[in-house]
PDB file of C-alpha atoms in Angstrom:
ATOM      1  CA  ASP A   1     -25.131   3.000  -2.960  1.00  0.00           C
ATOM      2  CA  THR A   2     -24.826  -0.569  -1.736  1.00  0.00           C
ATOM      3  CA  ALA A   3     -22.624  -2.639  -4.050  1.00  0.00           C
ATOM      4  CA  VAL A   4     -24.185  -6.034  -3.272  1.00  0.00           C
ATOM      5  CA  SER A   5     -27.581  -5.850  -1.620  1.00  0.00           C
ATOM      6  CA  GLN A   6     -29.631  -8.753  -0.420  1.00  0.00           C
ATOM      7  CA  THR A   7     -33.102  -8.889   1.046  1.00  0.00           C
ATOM      8  CA  PRO A   8     -34.447  -9.623   3.500  1.00  0.00           C
ATOM      9  CA  LYS A   9     -31.835  -9.182   6.219  1.00  0.00           C
ATOM     10  CA  TYR A  10     -33.744 -11.430   8.606  1.00  0.00           C
ATOM     11  CA  LEU A  11     -36.142 -14.219   7.774  1.00  0.00           C
ATOM     12  CA  VAL A  12     -38.003 -16.303  10.351  1.00  0.00           C
ATOM     13  CA  THR A  13     -40.247 -19.019   9.011  1.00  0.00           C
ATOM     14  CA  GLN A  14     -41.786 -22.341   9.886  1.00  0.00           C
ATOM     15  CA  MET A  15     -40.592 -25.742   8.773  1.00  0.00           C
ATOM     16  CA  GLY A  16     -42.050 -26.811   5.483  1.00  0.00           C
ATOM     17  CA  ASN A  17     -42.470 -23.304   4.103  1.00  0.00           C
ATOM     18  CA  ASP A  18     -40.939 -22.019   0.867  1.00  0.00           C
ATOM     19  CA  LYS A  19     -38.955 -18.800   0.938  1.00  0.00           C
ATOM     20  CA  SER A  20     -36.775 -16.685  -1.333  1.00  0.00           C
ATOM     21  CA  ILE A  21     -33.791 -14.436  -0.778  1.00  0.00           C
ATOM     22  CA  LYS A  22     -32.992 -11.801  -3.367  1.00  0.00           C
ATOM     23  CA  CYS A  23     -29.600 -10.421  -4.323  1.00  0.00           C
ATOM     24  CA  GLU A  24     -28.618  -7.581  -6.617  1.00  0.00           C
ATOM     25  CA  GLN A  25     -25.214  -6.146  -7.460  1.00  0.00           C
ATOM     26  CA  ASN A  26     -24.491  -2.818  -9.122  1.00  0.00           C
ATOM     27  CA  LEU A  27     -20.789  -3.427  -9.694  1.00  0.00           C
ATOM     28  CA  GLY A  28     -21.110  -4.742 -13.233  1.00  0.00           C
ATOM     29  CA  HIS A  29     -19.573  -8.047 -12.175  1.00  0.00           C
ATOM     30  CA  ASP A  30     -20.099 -11.122 -14.327  1.00  0.00           C
ATOM     31  CA  THR A  31     -20.071 -13.711 -11.551  1.00  0.00           C
ATOM     32  CA  MET A  32     -22.374 -14.035  -8.552  1.00  0.00           C
ATOM     33  CA  TYR A  33     -22.386 -16.522  -5.700  1.00  0.00           C
ATOM     34  CA  TRP A  34     -24.350 -17.840  -2.759  1.00  0.00           C
ATOM     35  CA  TYR A  35     -22.479 -18.847   0.384  1.00  0.00           C
ATOM     36  CA  LYS A  36     -23.843 -20.400   3.565  1.00  0.00           C
ATOM     37  CA  GLN A  37     -22.426 -19.644   7.008  1.00  0.00           C
ATOM     38  CA  ASP A  38     -23.428 -22.239   9.575  1.00  0.00           C
ATOM     39  CA  SER A  39     -23.837 -21.888  13.327  1.00  0.00           C
ATOM     40  CA  LYS A  40     -20.097 -22.480  13.819  1.00  0.00           C
ATOM     41  CA  LYS A  41     -19.337 -19.570  11.491  1.00  0.00           C
ATOM     42  CA  PHE A  42     -18.010 -21.838   8.754  1.00  0.00           C
ATOM     43  CA  LEU A  43     -18.543 -20.391   5.271  1.00  0.00           C
ATOM     44  CA  LYS A  44     -19.035 -22.583   2.272  1.00  0.00           C
ATOM     45  CA  ILE A  45     -19.992 -21.897  -1.309  1.00  0.00           C
ATOM     46  CA  MET A  46     -23.351 -23.176  -2.528  1.00  0.00           C
ATOM     47  CA  PHE A  47     -23.725 -21.858  -6.060  1.00  0.00           C
ATOM     48  CA  SER A  48     -21.996 -19.696  -8.607  1.00  0.00           C
ATOM     49  CA  TYR A  49     -23.409 -18.096 -11.732  1.00  0.00           C
ATOM     50  CA  ASN A  50     -21.428 -16.484 -14.501  1.00  0.00           C
ATOM     51  CA  ASN A  51     -23.432 -14.238 -16.764  1.00  0.00           C
ATOM     52  CA  LYS A  52     -26.674 -16.048 -15.872  1.00  0.00           C
ATOM     53  CA  GLU A  53     -25.144 -19.503 -16.362  1.00  0.00           C
ATOM     54  CA  LEU A  54     -24.771 -21.925 -13.438  1.00  0.00           C
ATOM     55  CA  ILE A  55     -21.121 -22.920 -13.059  1.00  0.00           C
ATOM     56  CA  ILE A  56     -20.913 -24.239  -9.501  1.00  0.00           C
ATOM     57  CA  ASN A  57     -23.401 -26.364  -7.603  1.00  0.00           C
ATOM     58  CA  GLU A  58     -21.723 -27.678  -4.488  1.00  0.00           C
ATOM     59  CA  THR A  59     -23.745 -30.740  -3.445  1.00  0.00           C
ATOM     60  CA  VAL A  60     -26.587 -28.611  -2.228  1.00  0.00           C
ATOM     61  CA  PRO A  61     -29.985 -30.314  -1.712  1.00  0.00           C
ATOM     62  CA  ASN A  62     -32.259 -29.754  -4.660  1.00  0.00           C
ATOM     63  CA  ARG A  63     -34.675 -27.952  -2.348  1.00  0.00           C
ATOM     64  CA  PHE A  64     -32.354 -25.003  -2.995  1.00  0.00           C
ATOM     65  CA  SER A  65     -32.795 -23.466  -6.411  1.00  0.00           C
ATOM     66  CA  PRO A  66     -30.878 -20.413  -7.548  1.00  0.00           C
ATOM     67  CA  LYS A  67     -32.226 -18.233 -10.312  1.00  0.00           C
ATOM     68  CA  SER A  68     -30.407 -15.553 -12.222  1.00  0.00           C
ATOM     69  CA  PRO A  69     -32.716 -13.454 -14.408  1.00  0.00           C
ATOM     70  CA  ASP A  70     -29.785 -11.282 -15.484  1.00  0.00           C
ATOM     71  CA  LYS A  71     -26.165 -10.917 -14.511  1.00  0.00           C
ATOM     72  CA  ALA A  72     -26.970  -8.308 -11.863  1.00  0.00           C
ATOM     73  CA  HIS A  73     -29.385 -10.526  -9.957  1.00  0.00           C
ATOM     74  CA  LEU A  74     -29.102 -13.898  -8.284  1.00  0.00           C
ATOM     75  CA  ASN A  75     -31.984 -15.105  -6.157  1.00  0.00           C
ATOM     76  CA  LEU A  76     -32.137 -18.151  -3.921  1.00  0.00           C
ATOM     77  CA  HIS A  77     -35.369 -20.067  -3.500  1.00  0.00           C
ATOM     78  CA  ILE A  78     -35.659 -22.701  -0.807  1.00  0.00           C
ATOM     79  CA  ASN A  79     -38.488 -25.239  -0.770  1.00  0.00           C
ATOM     80  CA  SER A  80     -39.754 -27.230   2.194  1.00  0.00           C
ATOM     81  CA  LEU A  81     -37.530 -25.511   4.720  1.00  0.00           C
ATOM     82  CA  GLU A  82     -35.920 -27.668   7.401  1.00  0.00           C
ATOM     83  CA  LEU A  83     -34.484 -26.783  10.801  1.00  0.00           C
ATOM     84  CA  GLY A  84     -30.983 -27.464   9.456  1.00  0.00           C
ATOM     85  CA  ASP A  85     -31.383 -24.742   6.867  1.00  0.00           C
ATOM     86  CA  SER A  86     -31.084 -22.139   9.613  1.00  0.00           C
ATOM     87  CA  ALA A  87     -27.934 -20.182   8.795  1.00  0.00           C
ATOM     88  CA  VAL A  88     -26.693 -16.906   7.405  1.00  0.00           C
ATOM     89  CA  TYR A  89     -26.751 -16.804   3.620  1.00  0.00           C
ATOM     90  CA  PHE A  90     -24.379 -14.460   1.843  1.00  0.00           C
ATOM     91  CA  CYS A  91     -24.583 -13.298  -1.723  1.00  0.00           C
ATOM     92  CA  ALA A  92     -21.330 -12.189  -3.370  1.00  0.00           C
ATOM     93  CA  SER A  93     -20.096 -11.030  -6.733  1.00  0.00           C
ATOM     94  CA  SER A  94     -16.752 -10.790  -8.467  1.00  0.00           C
ATOM     95  CA  GLN A  95     -15.262  -9.773 -11.780  1.00  0.00           C
ATOM     96  CA  ALA A  96     -11.801 -11.032 -11.039  1.00  0.00           C
ATOM     97  CA  ALA A  97     -10.691 -12.693  -7.824  1.00  0.00           C
ATOM     98  CA  ARG A  98      -9.381  -9.444  -6.434  1.00  0.00           C
ATOM     99  CA  GLY A  99     -12.777  -7.776  -6.650  1.00  0.00           C
ATOM    100  CA  TYR A 100     -14.786 -10.200  -4.521  1.00  0.00           C
ATOM    101  CA  THR A 101     -17.593  -8.362  -2.688  1.00  0.00           C
ATOM    102  CA  PHE A 102     -20.118  -9.774  -0.236  1.00  0.00           C
ATOM    103  CA  GLY A 103     -23.610  -8.657   0.616  1.00  0.00           C
ATOM    104  CA  SER A 104     -24.566  -8.033   4.223  1.00  0.00           C
ATOM    105  CA  GLY A 105     -26.117 -11.473   4.682  1.00  0.00           C
ATOM    106  CA  THR A 106     -29.575 -12.882   5.358  1.00  0.00           C
ATOM    107  CA  ARG A 107     -30.107 -14.613   8.674  1.00  0.00           C
ATOM    108  CA  LEU A 108     -32.600 -17.411   8.111  1.00  0.00           C
ATOM    109  CA  THR A 109     -34.206 -19.005  11.139  1.00  0.00           C
ATOM    110  CA  VAL A 110     -36.450 -22.009  10.655  1.00  0.00           C
ATOM    111  CA  VAL A 111     -38.706 -22.799  13.604  1.00  0.00           C
TER     112      VAL A 111
ATOM    113  CA  ALA B   1      -8.180 -29.998  -3.188  1.00  0.00           C
ATOM    114  CA  GLN B   2      -7.730 -26.607  -1.696  1.00  0.00           C
ATOM    115  CA  LYS B   3      -7.633 -26.153   2.051  1.00  0.00           C
ATOM    116  CA  ILE B   4      -7.222 -23.238   4.412  1.00  0.00           C
ATOM    117  CA  THR B   5      -6.105 -23.747   8.005  1.00  0.00           C
ATOM    118  CA  GLN B   6      -6.533 -21.237  10.784  1.00  0.00           C
ATOM    119  CA  THR B   7      -5.401 -22.853  14.006  1.00  0.00           C
ATOM    120  CA  GLN B   8      -5.865 -19.965  16.431  1.00  0.00           C
ATOM    121  CA  PRO B   9      -9.456 -20.071  17.692  1.00  0.00           C
ATOM    122  CA  GLY B  10      -9.057 -16.785  19.499  1.00  0.00           C
ATOM    123  CA  MET B  11      -6.553 -14.112  20.367  1.00  0.00           C
ATOM    124  CA  PHE B  12      -6.406 -11.192  22.731  1.00  0.00           C
ATOM    125  CA  VAL B  13      -4.310  -8.115  22.091  1.00  0.00           C
ATOM    126  CA  GLN B  14      -3.872  -4.768  23.788  1.00  0.00           C
ATOM    127  CA  GLU B  15      -4.970  -1.668  21.971  1.00  0.00           C
ATOM    128  CA  LYS B  16      -2.187  -0.089  19.872  1.00  0.00           C
ATOM    129  CA  GLU B  17      -0.183  -3.319  19.731  1.00  0.00           C
ATOM    130  CA  ALA B  18       0.478  -5.230  16.530  1.00  0.00           C
ATOM    131  CA  VAL B  19      -1.036  -8.673  16.070  1.00  0.00           C
ATOM    132  CA  THR B  20      -0.437 -11.512  13.600  1.00  0.00           C
ATOM    133  CA  LEU B  21      -3.237 -13.833  12.559  1.00  0.00           C
ATOM    134  CA  ASP B  22      -2.037 -17.135  11.158  1.00  0.00           C
ATOM    135  CA  CYS B  23      -3.190 -18.780   7.960  1.00  0.00           C
ATOM    136  CA  THR B  24      -1.744 -21.703   6.060  1.00  0.00           C
ATOM    137  CA  TYR B  25      -3.065 -23.065   2.838  1.00  0.00           C
ATOM    138  CA  ASP B  26      -2.752 -26.097   0.638  1.00  0.00           C
ATOM    139  CA  THR B  27      -3.208 -26.217  -3.092  1.00  0.00           C
ATOM    140  CA  SER B  28      -1.568 -27.817  -6.076  1.00  0.00           C
ATOM    141  CA  ASP B  29      -2.637 -25.009  -8.383  1.00  0.00           C
ATOM    142  CA  PRO B  30       0.078 -22.548  -9.376  1.00  0.00           C
ATOM    143  CA  SER B  31      -2.390 -19.682  -9.721  1.00  0.00           C
ATOM    144  CA  TYR B  32      -4.459 -18.705  -6.714  1.00  0.00           C
ATOM    145  CA  GLY B  33      -5.466 -15.747  -4.613  1.00  0.00           C
ATOM    146  CA  LEU B  34      -5.461 -15.288  -0.873  1.00  0.00           C
ATOM    147  CA  PHE B  35      -7.914 -13.087   0.993  1.00  0.00           C
ATOM    148  CA  TRP B  36      -8.587 -11.885   4.478  1.00  0.00           C
ATOM    149  CA  TYR B  37     -12.055 -10.842   5.565  1.00  0.00           C
ATOM    150  CA  LYS B  38     -13.254  -9.305   8.790  1.00  0.00           C
ATOM    151  CA  GLN B  39     -16.670 -10.126  10.216  1.00  0.00           C
ATOM    152  CA  PRO B  40     -17.718  -7.875  13.096  1.00  0.00           C
ATOM    153  CA  SER B  41     -20.579  -8.774  15.400  1.00  0.00           C
ATOM    154  CA  SER B  42     -22.951  -6.987  13.023  1.00  0.00           C
ATOM    155  CA  GLY B  43     -22.347  -9.850  10.596  1.00  0.00           C
ATOM    156  CA  GLU B  44     -21.162  -8.350   7.331  1.00  0.00           C
ATOM    157  CA  MET B  45     -18.093  -9.654   5.534  1.00  0.00           C
ATOM    158  CA  ILE B  46     -15.571  -6.863   5.096  1.00  0.00           C
ATOM    159  CA  PHE B  47     -12.734  -7.323   2.601  1.00  0.00           C
ATOM    160  CA  LEU B  48      -9.360  -6.451   4.094  1.00  0.00           C
ATOM    161  CA  ILE B  49      -6.582  -7.523   1.780  1.00  0.00           C
ATOM    162  CA  TYR B  50      -5.723  -9.666  -1.244  1.00  0.00           C
ATOM    163  CA  GLN B  51      -2.532 -11.403  -2.367  1.00  0.00           C
ATOM    164  CA  GLY B  52      -2.137 -13.072  -5.739  1.00  0.00           C
ATOM    165  CA  SER B  53       0.144 -16.090  -5.955  1.00  0.00           C
ATOM    166  CA  TYR B  54       2.329 -14.380  -8.537  1.00  0.00           C
ATOM    167  CA  ASP B  55       2.523 -11.048  -6.752  1.00  0.00           C
ATOM    168  CA  GLN B  56       6.143 -10.304  -6.007  1.00  0.00           C
ATOM    169  CA  GLN B  57       5.549  -8.040  -3.063  1.00  0.00           C
ATOM    170  CA  ASN B  58       3.521  -8.584   0.081  1.00  0.00           C
ATOM    171  CA  ALA B  59       0.176  -6.824  -0.048  1.00  0.00           C
ATOM    172  CA  THR B  60      -0.510  -3.875   2.223  1.00  0.00           C
ATOM    173  CA  GLU B  61      -3.729  -1.940   2.848  1.00  0.00           C
ATOM    174  CA  GLY B  62      -3.417   0.744   5.472  1.00  0.00           C
ATOM    175  CA  ARG B  63      -2.876  -0.954   8.840  1.00  0.00           C
ATOM    176  CA  TYR B  64      -3.165  -4.390   7.264  1.00  0.00           C
ATOM    177  CA  SER B  65      -0.347  -6.294   5.656  1.00  0.00           C
ATOM    178  CA  LEU B  66      -0.131  -9.823   4.424  1.00  0.00           C
ATOM    179  CA  ASN B  67       3.011 -11.772   5.212  1.00  0.00           C
ATOM    180  CA  PHE B  68       3.059 -14.088   2.186  1.00  0.00           C
ATOM    181  CA  GLN B  69       5.538 -16.946   2.398  1.00  0.00           C
ATOM    182  CA  LYS B  70       4.886 -19.045  -0.671  1.00  0.00           C
ATOM    183  CA  ALA B  71       7.337 -21.833   0.073  1.00  0.00           C
ATOM    184  CA  ARG B  72       5.800 -22.332   3.502  1.00  0.00           C
ATOM    185  CA  LYS B  73       2.273 -21.853   2.112  1.00  0.00           C
ATOM    186  CA  SER B  74       1.428 -19.277   4.692  1.00  0.00           C
ATOM    187  CA  ALA B  75      -0.463 -16.001   4.379  1.00  0.00           C
ATOM    188  CA  ASN B  76      -0.508 -14.387   7.788  1.00  0.00           C
ATOM    189  CA  LEU B  77      -2.372 -11.143   8.367  1.00  0.00           C
ATOM    190  CA  VAL B  78      -0.575  -8.479  10.354  1.00  0.00           C
ATOM    191  CA  ILE B  79      -2.613  -5.706  11.920  1.00  0.00           C
ATOM    192  CA  SER B  80      -0.489  -2.845  13.140  1.00  0.00           C
ATOM    193  CA  ALA B  81      -1.607  -0.547  15.963  1.00  0.00           C
ATOM    194  CA  SER B  82      -4.742  -2.506  16.937  1.00  0.00           C
ATOM    195  CA  GLN B  83      -7.909  -0.558  17.588  1.00  0.00           C
ATOM    196  CA  LEU B  84     -10.958  -1.498  19.630  1.00  0.00           C
ATOM    197  CA  GLY B  85     -12.930  -1.661  16.399  1.00  0.00           C
ATOM    198  CA  ASP B  86     -10.672  -4.459  15.174  1.00  0.00           C
ATOM    199  CA  SER B  87     -12.429  -6.873  17.551  1.00  0.00           C
ATOM    200  CA  ALA B  88     -14.140  -9.318  15.198  1.00  0.00           C
ATOM    201  CA  MET B  89     -13.947 -12.699  13.505  1.00  0.00           C
ATOM    202  CA  TYR B  90     -11.256 -12.910  10.841  1.00  0.00           C
ATOM    203  CA  PHE B  91     -11.376 -15.308   7.947  1.00  0.00           C
ATOM    204  CA  CYS B  92      -8.620 -16.348   5.602  1.00  0.00           C
ATOM    205  CA  ALA B  93      -9.766 -17.582   2.196  1.00  0.00           C
ATOM    206  CA  MET B  94      -8.309 -18.819  -1.061  1.00  0.00           C
ATOM    207  CA  SER B  95      -9.603 -18.606  -4.583  1.00  0.00           C
ATOM    208  CA  TYR B  96      -8.845 -20.959  -7.390  1.00  0.00           C
ATOM    209  CA  GLN B  97      -8.172 -18.821 -10.400  1.00  0.00           C
ATOM    210  CA  GLY B  98      -8.723 -21.619 -12.838  1.00  0.00           C
ATOM    211  CA  GLY B  99     -12.153 -20.370 -13.684  1.00  0.00           C
ATOM    212  CA  SER B 100     -14.800 -20.496 -11.018  1.00  0.00           C
ATOM    213  CA  GLU B 101     -13.135 -18.197  -8.515  1.00  0.00           C
ATOM    214  CA  LYS B 102     -15.009 -19.768  -5.641  1.00  0.00           C
ATOM    215  CA  LEU B 103     -13.555 -18.969  -2.248  1.00  0.00           C
ATOM    216  CA  VAL B 104     -12.540 -21.680   0.185  1.00  0.00           C
ATOM    217  CA  PHE B 105     -12.577 -20.368   3.741  1.00  0.00           C
ATOM    218  CA  GLY B 106     -10.762 -21.252   6.908  1.00  0.00           C
ATOM    219  CA  LYS B 107     -12.685 -21.729  10.153  1.00  0.00           C
ATOM    220  CA  GLY B 108     -11.981 -18.179  11.216  1.00  0.00           C
ATOM    221  CA  MET B 109     -10.543 -16.823  14.418  1.00  0.00           C
ATOM    222  CA  LYS B 110     -11.871 -14.340  16.951  1.00  0.00           C
ATOM    223  CA  LEU B 111      -9.720 -11.335  17.757  1.00  0.00           C
ATOM    224  CA  THR B 112     -10.447  -9.299  20.845  1.00  0.00           C
ATOM    225  CA  VAL B 113      -8.722  -5.964  21.347  1.00  0.00           C
ATOM    226  CA  ASN B 114      -8.555  -4.848  24.956  1.00  0.00           C
ATOM    227  CA  PRO B 115      -8.335  -1.198  26.013  1.00  0.00           C
TER     228      PRO B 115
END
């Protein structure tokens, strides 16, 4: 049983397309996150949701829109994809800081 | 603002030796958490160890221990008896426990364990 699962694992798409990445956690955590890891391996938070409510939006272009239908799911929709969006996107969840768990990542390649 | 610094871009260690990975942090918040994650070449982020700012004792998890020196704002990871499978990227991170619990990451460092 995967604690934080995200799909797809790989995503190759053309510039200008719209794509979504899905994330689900079965840990009962209240808070979910999206992180981006760039080509230099640097990880940075994009969004955080607590019980379906957006609490962090870290200066991410508005082409990125997170959606949380319930506290177990946090999806990331990206409009008008650009070359610079190529990265690995990680979903994570936590209940308290100690229990931070990451998904296995989605490698997005925009061509 | 919170900041994590990992100055070692890469390290090499012989199998079965101990290795220390450096991490310093900066925050003005009294309550915070410190994490280490391992990222092997397969890409997943694997949680290794956690230290809360108010924890009195240094955290240990199997072969991993965290050398927490609060006054020096350092949180070095010690891996005892390195194994070939320890070869990976290692990230130090800090959480702000004031509410959002977002993690701020260091740049990471690559550890290579040689046979």
